[in-house]
Each structure stands twice: as C-alpha cells, then as structure tokens.
Coordinates of C-alpha atoms in Angstrom, one line a residue:
Chain A
M24 CA 0.0 0.0 0.0
I25 CA 1.3 3.4 -1.0
E26 CA 0.1 6.2 1.4
V27 CA 0.6 9.9 0.6
R28 CA -0.6 12.5 3.1
D29 CA -0.6 16.3 2.5
L30 CA 2.5 16.0 0.3
E31 CA 4.2 19.2 -0.7
K32 CA 7.4 19.8 -2.6
Q33 CA 9.0 23.2 -3.2
Y34 CA 11.8 24.0 -5.6
G35 CA 13.0 27.5 -4.8
N36 CA 9.8 29.6 -5.3
V37 CA 8.0 27.0 -7.3
L38 CA 5.6 24.7 -5.5
A39 CA 5.7 21.5 -7.5
L40 CA 3.2 19.5 -5.3
R41 CA 0.5 21.2 -3.2
G42 CA -1.0 19.0 -0.5
I43 CA -1.4 15.7 -2.4
S44 CA -3.2 13.0 -0.4
L45 CA -3.9 9.6 -1.8
E46 CA -3.8 5.8 -1.2
I47 CA -2.8 3.2 -3.7
P48 CA -3.6 -0.3 -2.5
T49 CA -1.2 -3.2 -3.3
G50 CA -1.8 -4.7 -6.7
T51 CA -3.1 -1.5 -8.3
A52 CA -1.9 -0.4 -11.7
A53 CA -2.2 3.4 -11.5
L54 CA -1.7 5.9 -14.2
V55 CA -0.7 9.4 -13.0
S56 CA -1.6 11.8 -15.8
G57 CA -1.5 15.5 -16.3
P58 CA 0.1 18.3 -18.3
N59 CA 3.8 19.3 -18.1
G60 CA 4.6 20.8 -14.7
A61 CA 1.7 19.0 -13.0
G62 CA 4.0 17.3 -10.6
K63 CA 3.9 13.7 -11.9
S64 CA 7.7 13.2 -12.0
T65 CA 8.2 14.9 -8.6
L66 CA 5.5 12.6 -7.0
L67 CA 7.2 9.5 -8.4
R68 CA 10.7 10.7 -7.4
I69 CA 9.4 11.2 -3.8
L70 CA 7.8 7.7 -3.8
A71 CA 11.2 6.3 -5.1
G72 CA 13.1 7.9 -2.3
L73 CA 15.1 10.1 -4.6
T74 CA 13.6 13.5 -3.7
R75 CA 12.8 14.5 -0.1
P76 CA 9.4 16.2 0.3
T77 CA 9.2 19.7 1.8
R78 CA 6.1 18.7 3.8
G79 CA 3.8 15.8 4.3
R80 CA 4.2 12.1 4.7
V81 CA 4.8 9.1 2.4
A82 CA 4.7 5.5 3.3
I83 CA 5.2 2.4 1.2
D84 CA 3.9 -0.7 3.0
G85 CA 4.2 1.4 6.2
T86 CA 7.8 2.4 5.6
D87 CA 8.8 6.1 5.1
P88 CA 11.3 6.1 2.1
F89 CA 13.3 8.7 4.0
G90 CA 12.9 7.3 7.6
K91 CA 14.5 4.6 9.6
G92 CA 14.5 1.2 8.0
A93 CA 14.1 2.7 4.6
A94 CA 17.5 1.4 3.4
A95 CA 16.6 -2.2 3.7
R96 CA 13.4 -1.7 1.7
R97 CA 14.8 0.3 -1.2
G98 CA 15.1 -2.8 -3.4
R99 CA 11.4 -3.3 -3.1
V100 CA 10.7 -0.2 -5.2
G101 CA 11.9 -0.1 -8.8
F102 CA 12.0 3.3 -10.5
V103 CA 12.5 4.3 -14.1
G104 CA 12.8 8.0 -14.4
Q105 CA 13.1 10.2 -17.5
E106 CA 16.9 9.8 -17.2
L107 CA 18.1 6.3 -17.7
A108 CA 20.0 5.8 -14.4
L109 CA 22.6 3.8 -16.4
Y110 CA 26.3 4.3 -17.1
G111 CA 26.7 5.1 -20.7
E112 CA 30.3 3.7 -20.9
L113 CA 29.3 0.3 -19.5
T114 CA 27.5 -2.4 -21.5
V115 CA 23.9 -3.3 -20.7
E116 CA 25.2 -6.5 -19.0
E117 CA 27.7 -4.6 -16.9
N118 CA 25.1 -2.1 -15.8
L119 CA 22.8 -4.9 -14.7
R120 CA 25.6 -6.7 -13.0
F121 CA 26.6 -3.6 -11.1
C122 CA 23.0 -3.0 -10.1
A123 CA 22.7 -6.6 -8.9
Q124 CA 25.8 -6.2 -6.8
L125 CA 24.4 -3.1 -5.2
H126 CA 21.3 -5.0 -4.2
G127 CA 23.3 -8.1 -3.0
L128 CA 21.9 -10.3 -5.8
D129 CA 23.9 -13.1 -7.4
A130 CA 23.6 -14.4 -11.0
A131 CA 21.1 -17.1 -10.0
Q132 CA 18.8 -14.6 -8.5
T133 CA 18.7 -12.4 -11.6
G134 CA 18.2 -15.1 -14.3
G135 CA 15.7 -17.9 -14.8
E136 CA 12.0 -17.0 -14.7
F137 CA 12.7 -13.3 -14.0
D138 CA 15.5 -12.7 -16.6
P139 CA 15.0 -9.0 -17.5
L140 CA 17.3 -9.3 -20.5
R141 CA 15.0 -11.9 -22.0
D142 CA 11.8 -10.2 -20.8
L143 CA 12.7 -7.0 -22.6
D144 CA 14.4 -8.6 -25.6
L145 CA 17.7 -7.1 -24.7
A146 CA 19.9 -10.2 -25.3
P147 CA 21.1 -9.0 -28.8
V148 CA 22.5 -5.8 -27.3
A149 CA 23.6 -7.1 -23.9
R150 CA 27.3 -6.6 -24.6
R151 CA 27.0 -3.2 -26.2
R152 CA 27.7 0.0 -24.4
V153 CA 24.6 1.8 -23.4
Q154 CA 25.7 5.0 -25.1
T155 CA 25.8 3.2 -28.5
L156 CA 22.2 2.0 -28.3
S157 CA 19.1 3.5 -29.8
Q158 CA 16.8 5.5 -27.5
G159 CA 14.3 2.5 -27.5
Y160 CA 16.9 0.0 -26.3
R161 CA 18.3 2.4 -23.7
R162 CA 14.8 2.8 -22.3
R163 CA 14.4 -1.0 -22.3
A164 CA 17.7 -1.4 -20.5
S165 CA 16.6 1.1 -17.9
I166 CA 13.4 -0.8 -17.3
A167 CA 15.4 -4.0 -17.1
R168 CA 17.6 -2.4 -14.4
A169 CA 14.5 -1.4 -12.4
L170 CA 13.0 -5.0 -12.7
L171 CA 16.2 -6.7 -11.7
T172 CA 15.4 -6.6 -8.0
R173 CA 11.9 -8.0 -8.6
P174 CA 10.3 -4.9 -7.0
E175 CA 6.9 -5.1 -5.3
V176 CA 6.3 -1.5 -6.4
L177 CA 7.3 -0.4 -9.9
L178 CA 7.4 3.3 -10.7
L179 CA 7.7 4.3 -14.3
D180 CA 8.0 8.0 -15.4
E181 CA 7.0 8.5 -19.1
P182 CA 8.1 4.9 -20.0
W183 CA 6.8 5.1 -23.5
N184 CA 9.1 7.9 -24.6
G185 CA 11.4 6.7 -27.4
L186 CA 9.9 3.2 -27.5
D187 CA 8.9 1.6 -30.9
A188 CA 5.8 -0.4 -31.4
E189 CA 7.4 -3.7 -30.4
A190 CA 9.0 -2.3 -27.3
T191 CA 5.6 -0.7 -26.4
R192 CA 4.0 -4.2 -26.6
H193 CA 6.8 -5.6 -24.4
L194 CA 6.2 -2.9 -21.8
A195 CA 2.4 -3.5 -21.9
R196 CA 2.9 -7.2 -21.3
L197 CA 5.3 -6.4 -18.5
I198 CA 2.8 -4.1 -16.7
A199 CA 0.1 -6.7 -17.1
R200 CA 2.4 -9.4 -15.7
E201 CA 3.3 -7.2 -12.7
R202 CA -0.5 -6.7 -12.0
E203 CA -1.1 -10.4 -12.3
Q204 CA 1.6 -11.0 -9.7
G205 CA -0.1 -8.7 -7.3
H206 CA 2.6 -6.0 -7.6
T207 CA 1.8 -2.3 -7.6
V208 CA 2.6 -0.3 -10.8
V209 CA 2.5 3.5 -10.9
V210 CA 3.1 5.1 -14.3
A211 CA 3.4 8.8 -15.0
A212 CA 2.5 9.7 -18.6
H213 CA 0.9 12.5 -20.7
A214 CA -0.9 10.2 -23.1
V215 CA -3.8 8.5 -21.3
A216 CA -6.0 7.1 -24.0
E217 CA -3.8 4.6 -25.7
H218 CA -2.5 3.0 -22.6
A219 CA -5.6 3.4 -20.3
H220 CA -6.6 -0.3 -20.7
L221 CA -3.4 -1.4 -18.8
F222 CA -4.5 0.4 -15.6
N223 CA -7.3 0.1 -13.1
R224 CA -6.9 3.6 -11.7
V225 CA -6.2 7.0 -13.2
I226 CA -4.9 9.8 -11.0
Q227 CA -4.9 13.3 -12.5
L228 CA -2.6 16.0 -11.4
E229 CA -2.8 19.7 -12.4
A230 CA -0.4 22.4 -11.2
G231 CA 0.7 20.2 -8.3
R232 CA -2.8 19.4 -7.1
L233 CA -4.9 16.3 -7.3
A234 CA -7.5 17.1 -10.0
G235 CA -9.1 13.7 -10.4
D236 CA -8.9 10.1 -9.1
G237 CA -11.0 7.3 -10.5
S238 CA -11.1 3.9 -12.2
A239 CA -9.5 3.7 -15.6
S240 CA -12.8 2.7 -17.3
A241 CA -14.7 5.7 -16.0
E242 CA -13.9 9.4 -16.5
P243 CA -11.8 10.6 -13.5
E244 CA -13.9 12.5 -11.0
Chain B
M6 CA 18.2 -8.1 2.6
S7 CA 20.9 -5.4 2.5
P8 CA 24.2 -6.6 1.0
P9 CA 27.2 -6.3 3.3
G10 CA 28.9 -2.8 3.1
P11 CA 32.3 -4.0 2.0
R12 CA 30.7 -5.7 -1.0
I13 CA 29.0 -2.5 -2.0
A14 CA 32.3 -0.6 -1.7
M15 CA 34.0 -3.2 -3.8
A16 CA 31.3 -3.1 -6.4
V17 CA 31.6 0.7 -6.7
L18 CA 35.4 0.5 -6.7
G19 CA 35.3 -2.1 -9.5
K20 CA 32.9 -0.1 -11.5
D21 CA 34.9 3.1 -11.2
L22 CA 38.2 1.4 -12.1
L23 CA 36.5 -0.2 -15.1
L24 CA 35.2 3.2 -16.3
D25 CA 38.6 4.8 -15.7
L26 CA 40.4 2.1 -17.7
R27 CA 37.9 2.0 -20.4
T28 CA 37.5 5.7 -21.1
R29 CA 41.1 6.7 -20.1
E30 CA 39.8 10.3 -20.2
R31 CA 40.3 11.2 -16.5
L32 CA 43.6 9.5 -16.1
G33 CA 44.8 10.6 -19.5
H34 CA 44.0 14.3 -18.8
M35 CA 45.7 14.2 -15.4
A36 CA 48.9 12.4 -16.8
V37 CA 49.2 14.9 -19.7
F38 CA 48.6 17.9 -17.4
A39 CA 51.3 16.7 -14.9
A40 CA 53.8 16.1 -17.7
L41 CA 53.2 19.6 -19.2
V42 CA 53.6 21.4 -15.8
V43 CA 56.7 19.4 -14.9
V44 CA 58.3 20.1 -18.3
L45 CA 57.6 23.8 -17.8
L46 CA 59.1 23.7 -14.3
G47 CA 62.2 21.9 -15.7
L48 CA 62.7 24.7 -18.3
T49 CA 62.1 27.6 -15.9
L50 CA 63.7 26.6 -12.6
P51 CA 67.4 27.2 -11.9
T52 CA 69.5 24.5 -13.5
S53 CA 71.6 23.5 -10.5
R54 CA 70.1 20.9 -8.2
A55 CA 71.3 22.7 -5.1
A56 CA 69.5 25.9 -6.1
R57 CA 66.1 24.3 -6.6
S58 CA 66.2 21.6 -4.0
D59 CA 64.4 23.7 -1.4
W60 CA 61.5 24.3 -3.8
I61 CA 61.0 20.7 -5.0
P62 CA 58.8 19.3 -2.2
A63 CA 56.4 22.2 -2.3
L64 CA 56.3 22.2 -6.1
L65 CA 55.7 18.5 -6.2
W66 CA 52.6 18.8 -3.9
I67 CA 51.3 21.8 -5.7
V68 CA 51.6 20.1 -9.1
F69 CA 50.0 17.0 -7.5
L70 CA 47.1 19.1 -6.0
F71 CA 46.3 20.8 -9.3
T72 CA 46.5 17.5 -11.2
S73 CA 44.3 15.8 -8.7
L74 CA 41.8 18.7 -9.0
L75 CA 41.2 17.7 -12.7
G76 CA 40.5 14.1 -11.7
L77 CA 38.5 14.6 -8.5
S78 CA 36.2 17.2 -10.0
R79 CA 35.1 14.6 -12.5
S80 CA 34.8 11.7 -10.1
F81 CA 31.0 11.9 -10.2
Q82 CA 30.7 12.8 -13.9
A83 CA 29.6 9.3 -14.8
E84 CA 26.9 9.5 -12.1
T85 CA 25.5 12.8 -13.4
E86 CA 25.3 11.7 -17.0
E87 CA 22.0 9.9 -17.6
G88 CA 21.1 10.2 -13.9
A89 CA 23.1 7.1 -12.9
V90 CA 23.4 8.4 -9.4
A91 CA 19.8 7.2 -8.9
M92 CA 21.2 3.6 -9.1
L93 CA 23.5 4.4 -6.1
I94 CA 20.7 6.2 -4.2
Q95 CA 18.4 3.3 -4.5
A96 CA 20.9 0.7 -3.3
P97 CA 19.5 -0.9 -0.2
C98 CA 22.6 -0.3 1.9
D99 CA 24.3 2.2 4.1
R100 CA 25.4 4.8 1.5
G101 CA 28.6 5.5 3.5
W102 CA 30.0 2.3 1.8
V103 CA 29.3 3.8 -1.6
F104 CA 31.4 6.8 -0.5
L105 CA 34.2 4.5 0.6
G106 CA 34.1 2.7 -2.8
K107 CA 34.3 6.0 -4.6
A108 CA 37.1 7.3 -2.4
A109 CA 39.1 4.0 -2.9
A110 CA 38.8 4.3 -6.7
N111 CA 40.0 7.9 -6.4
L112 CA 42.9 6.9 -4.1
I113 CA 44.1 4.3 -6.7
A114 CA 43.9 6.8 -9.5
L115 CA 45.6 9.6 -7.5
F116 CA 48.3 7.4 -6.2
G117 CA 49.1 6.2 -9.7
I118 CA 49.2 9.8 -10.9
Q119 CA 51.4 10.7 -7.9
L120 CA 53.9 8.0 -8.9
W121 CA 53.9 9.3 -12.5
T122 CA 54.5 12.9 -11.2
A123 CA 57.4 11.7 -9.0
L124 CA 58.9 9.9 -12.0
L125 CA 58.6 13.1 -14.1
F126 CA 60.3 15.1 -11.3
G127 CA 63.1 12.6 -11.4
I128 CA 63.5 12.9 -15.2
F129 CA 63.0 16.6 -15.7
L130 CA 64.0 18.1 -12.4
D131 CA 66.8 15.7 -11.6
V132 CA 65.2 14.7 -8.2
D133 CA 67.0 11.7 -6.7
W134 CA 64.3 9.6 -5.0
G135 CA 66.7 6.7 -4.2
P136 CA 67.1 6.7 -0.4
A137 CA 64.0 8.8 0.2
L138 CA 61.7 6.5 -1.8
P139 CA 60.1 4.3 1.0
A140 CA 59.2 7.4 3.2
A141 CA 58.2 9.5 0.2
L142 CA 55.9 6.6 -1.0
G143 CA 54.3 6.5 2.5
V144 CA 53.7 10.3 2.4
A145 CA 52.4 10.1 -1.1
F146 CA 49.9 7.3 -0.2
L147 CA 48.6 9.1 2.9
G148 CA 48.4 12.4 1.0
A149 CA 46.5 10.7 -1.8
A150 CA 44.2 9.1 0.7
G151 CA 43.4 12.4 2.3
L152 CA 42.8 14.1 -1.0
S153 CA 40.6 11.3 -2.2
A154 CA 38.5 11.4 0.9
L155 CA 38.0 15.1 0.9
G156 CA 37.8 15.4 -2.9
S157 CA 35.2 12.6 -3.2
L158 CA 33.0 14.3 -0.6
L159 CA 33.3 17.7 -2.1
S160 CA 32.8 16.4 -5.7
A161 CA 29.6 14.7 -4.5
M162 CA 28.4 17.9 -2.8
S163 CA 29.0 19.9 -5.9
M164 CA 27.6 17.3 -8.3
F165 CA 24.2 19.0 -8.8
V166 CA 25.5 22.6 -8.5
R167 CA 25.5 24.8 -11.6
F168 CA 28.9 26.3 -11.1
R169 CA 30.6 23.1 -9.9
D170 CA 33.8 23.7 -11.8
F171 CA 34.2 26.9 -9.9
L172 CA 32.8 25.8 -6.5
F173 CA 34.9 22.6 -6.2
P174 CA 38.3 24.2 -5.9
I175 CA 36.9 27.0 -3.8
L176 CA 35.8 24.4 -1.3
L177 CA 38.8 22.2 -1.7
F178 CA 41.7 24.6 -1.3
P179 CA 41.2 25.8 2.3
L180 CA 40.4 22.4 3.6
V181 CA 43.4 20.7 1.8
L182 CA 45.9 23.3 3.2
P183 CA 46.9 21.3 6.3
L184 CA 47.5 18.2 4.2
L185 CA 49.6 20.2 1.7
V186 CA 51.7 21.7 4.5
F187 CA 52.3 18.4 6.3
A188 CA 52.9 16.4 3.1
S189 CA 55.4 18.8 1.6
R190 CA 57.4 19.2 4.8
M191 CA 57.5 15.4 5.3
T192 CA 58.6 15.0 1.7
A193 CA 61.3 17.6 2.3
T194 CA 62.5 15.7 5.3
A195 CA 62.6 12.4 3.4
L196 CA 64.6 14.0 0.5
E197 CA 67.1 15.5 3.0
G198 CA 67.6 12.0 4.3
G199 CA 66.1 12.8 7.7
A200 CA 63.6 10.7 9.7
I201 CA 60.0 11.8 9.6
S202 CA 58.6 12.2 13.1
G203 CA 55.9 9.9 14.4
L204 CA 53.8 13.0 15.1
A205 CA 53.9 14.1 11.4
W206 CA 52.8 10.6 10.3
S207 CA 50.0 10.6 12.9
A208 CA 48.8 14.1 11.8
L209 CA 48.6 13.0 8.2
A210 CA 46.8 9.8 9.1
L211 CA 44.4 11.7 11.4
Y212 CA 43.6 14.0 8.5
D213 CA 42.7 11.0 6.3
W214 CA 40.7 9.4 9.1
I215 CA 38.7 12.6 9.9
F216 CA 37.6 13.2 6.3
G217 CA 37.0 9.5 5.7
C218 CA 34.6 9.5 8.7
I219 CA 32.9 12.8 7.7
G220 CA 32.4 11.4 4.1
Y221 CA 31.1 8.1 5.4
F222 CA 28.6 9.7 7.7
V223 CA 27.3 12.6 5.6
F224 CA 27.2 10.9 2.2
D225 CA 23.6 9.7 2.8
Y226 CA 22.5 13.4 2.9
V227 CA 24.8 14.5 0.2
L228 CA 23.2 12.1 -2.3
E229 CA 19.7 13.3 -1.8
D230 CA 18.2 15.7 -4.2

C-alpha cells in the first residue's frame, strides 16, 4: 500500500506539489496523468526515495522512504525516471551486474524466470555499451535495471518515450504481468487514452494538485 | 536483505576502475597535465640541483594538487550523465559504503598519478628519489588518501550545482591546506635523508581518518536531491 498525506514539494519559489493525499492499494496499476509541470515526476521521485518532500508524509507498506528502516526496503521499489540511471560507458550487461551487486543479488537470482534481458528482448545488445544503443533499447535497459530486484512496487516515469511499437508491446505485457503477480505499478504519462486499458486507476494532477482520481474505465472525478 | 557494506564498496570501486580504464579520459588528462607542468618547471627553474632543491617538495605537492583537481572534480561525472546516481541512491545499503568505494577508486587513480608525477620530477628536475623512496611513498599514499576522501566528498556535494567547476576548488583549497603543508614538509625531510617524526605521520593519518569518517557519515544526505 502506498500512502501519501498532505504532500508538498517546493523547488525555490516553485511549489511542484501542493498538498497531495492519496492511497494506492497493493496490486493496483495506477496511471498518473497531467500536463507538463503537473508534478507527476516529482511525485514518483518522492515515492522512489530520490527527492525528499518539503512537507507531508509518504509510506510504502508502512515504511517512510526517508525514515528509519528505509535502506533495507529500497530494493522493493523499482524506479525508471526520465533519465536512464545507467552508465553510458558500461554495457547493458555490466550495468545490470553492477545494479545486482548493489542489491546483493547473485547471477542465479537475476536469471531464470525473471531474466530481465530476455523479458525486454535485450539479449542481442547485452554486450553493447549503453551510449551506443538506440533510444528505445536504452529505455528498455533502464526498465530491465528497475526490474532486476523484482520490486513489489514499480514506478515508471514516461516509460513510452522513445519506444517503438514492439517495445511498447513488451512494456504492456510487463505491466500486465506485474499486475497479475499482485505488484503495484504506478506510471506517470501524458498520453492517457492509448494505454488506459493497462490500468485500473487513473490519477490526474494539475499544477501540483490532485485534479481527479478514479477507475480507468470511468472518467476521472 | 541489504548486502554487506564492503561488497557495496568493492562493487563501486570495481565499476569506477573499469570506467577509468575504459575511457582513459580522466587518467589521461591528469597524466598529460602533470607532464606539461613538470616540463615547464624543468625549463624555468634554476638548472643547479642545489639551487632548486628547497622548492622541490612544495612544487611536487602543488603540481599534484592541481593535477588531482582535474580528476577529482570529474569523479562523479559518470553519475550525473544519464542520472546514474539514482542507481546508487536506490541501493538498499548504508550509503557510506558507496562513498568508501568512490574514495578508494580515487585513491588508486591519484596514487598512480602521484607515482607518475614523481617519475617526471626525477626525469625533468633531476630529483634523486633513491634513499628517500620508502618514506616518500608513504607520504604520497597518505596524502593521496586524504585528497581522495576530501575530494570525493566535495565532488559529490557539488555534483548537482550549476557552477561546480568553480565551486569545487573554492571548497577544496582551504580544507586541503593542512594536508599540503604536512605532506610537503614530510617529503622535504625524506629528500634530505632525515627521519620523519611519528607526530607528522600521525597528523597526516588523522587528517585522512577525519575526512574519511565525515564522508562516510554525511554521504547519505549529500546524495539526496
């Protein structure tokens, strides 16, 4: 369960989030939509523990991402931001290996049924440096990195940017699989209509405020 | 489950060394810069060994400081490109170990550059390291360790700052002054064939320990946006 209470984030004079409160139960696939500057990315970065909120409280399964005990739970949350969070000079394989080492995973725990290289069709480019890959493959590699720890909560910020049709289908299958496994998926995106079927909840933000919150099949309130 | 801290530090160290060896950019720039400065010193200083011997230790450490500045200011460059720092922030561990891994990678790079600088001083400034070598190596290692600890911390602090190329030396120079004074005087003693006092060794080691501890404990906050 993701719990957000009276969340505010200020960057200098700009208030990026203005008193957001919401709950996202475990197993939900939520789409956070809204125009540029609505606060989608900031909300996801706070949930991922990358940006500390100015005010308010966040808890993921009862743990504050910035509080005591947060370190041990960081691997439970996978985040793909607008930046790749990969080393361009390392190969895809080396990036994933380094990420696995940071999370204390060995090769056996990152292969088999949950092999992210296979799931995202990255095997052909596994030994190529990330900076030599196309935008689509880079994005896939970033998603593979986030999936490596088998997170219970997956946060994706504009994941469709730069993806071709095939990669978009891969991502759709992946989101569906995460839902089936009872994991929580929160995706921030501009485009709602083409991907709405993947989600059972749509949260709308506008100028840092909650502008709507409803099921994906119905118009947001 | 959180991985053990030393494994995190080793992973960060291995990754940084791999990046350094693969791109050769950071090490290459430092090596070329040191060579250019030492050649200039060789051409401009008095030609007699006796006349310039008093200046050698201070010049060695000043060349080393400016050379290190080039490398240290870029030690988080790979993390800022493509937002790779997020990978470190999200690691389920005590982030102090990430700092120790970064500092260890910088220590290896700086110590290597220090050996290169000492070799250049031998070739172009006719410095005879022979009998002073063991003590000079010890001073070089402790000096490189202190610079790595302080430089890694300040480099991380200025990682997201707009004027980081300007800010980094402004922060580094005043804090590195005690290290520079101790290390150059200890190197002078070694070159003169004297014995370096235990107090001087302890002072340099204490400097390393202080900035190592500060880096370890504050790195968690430094990494946050």
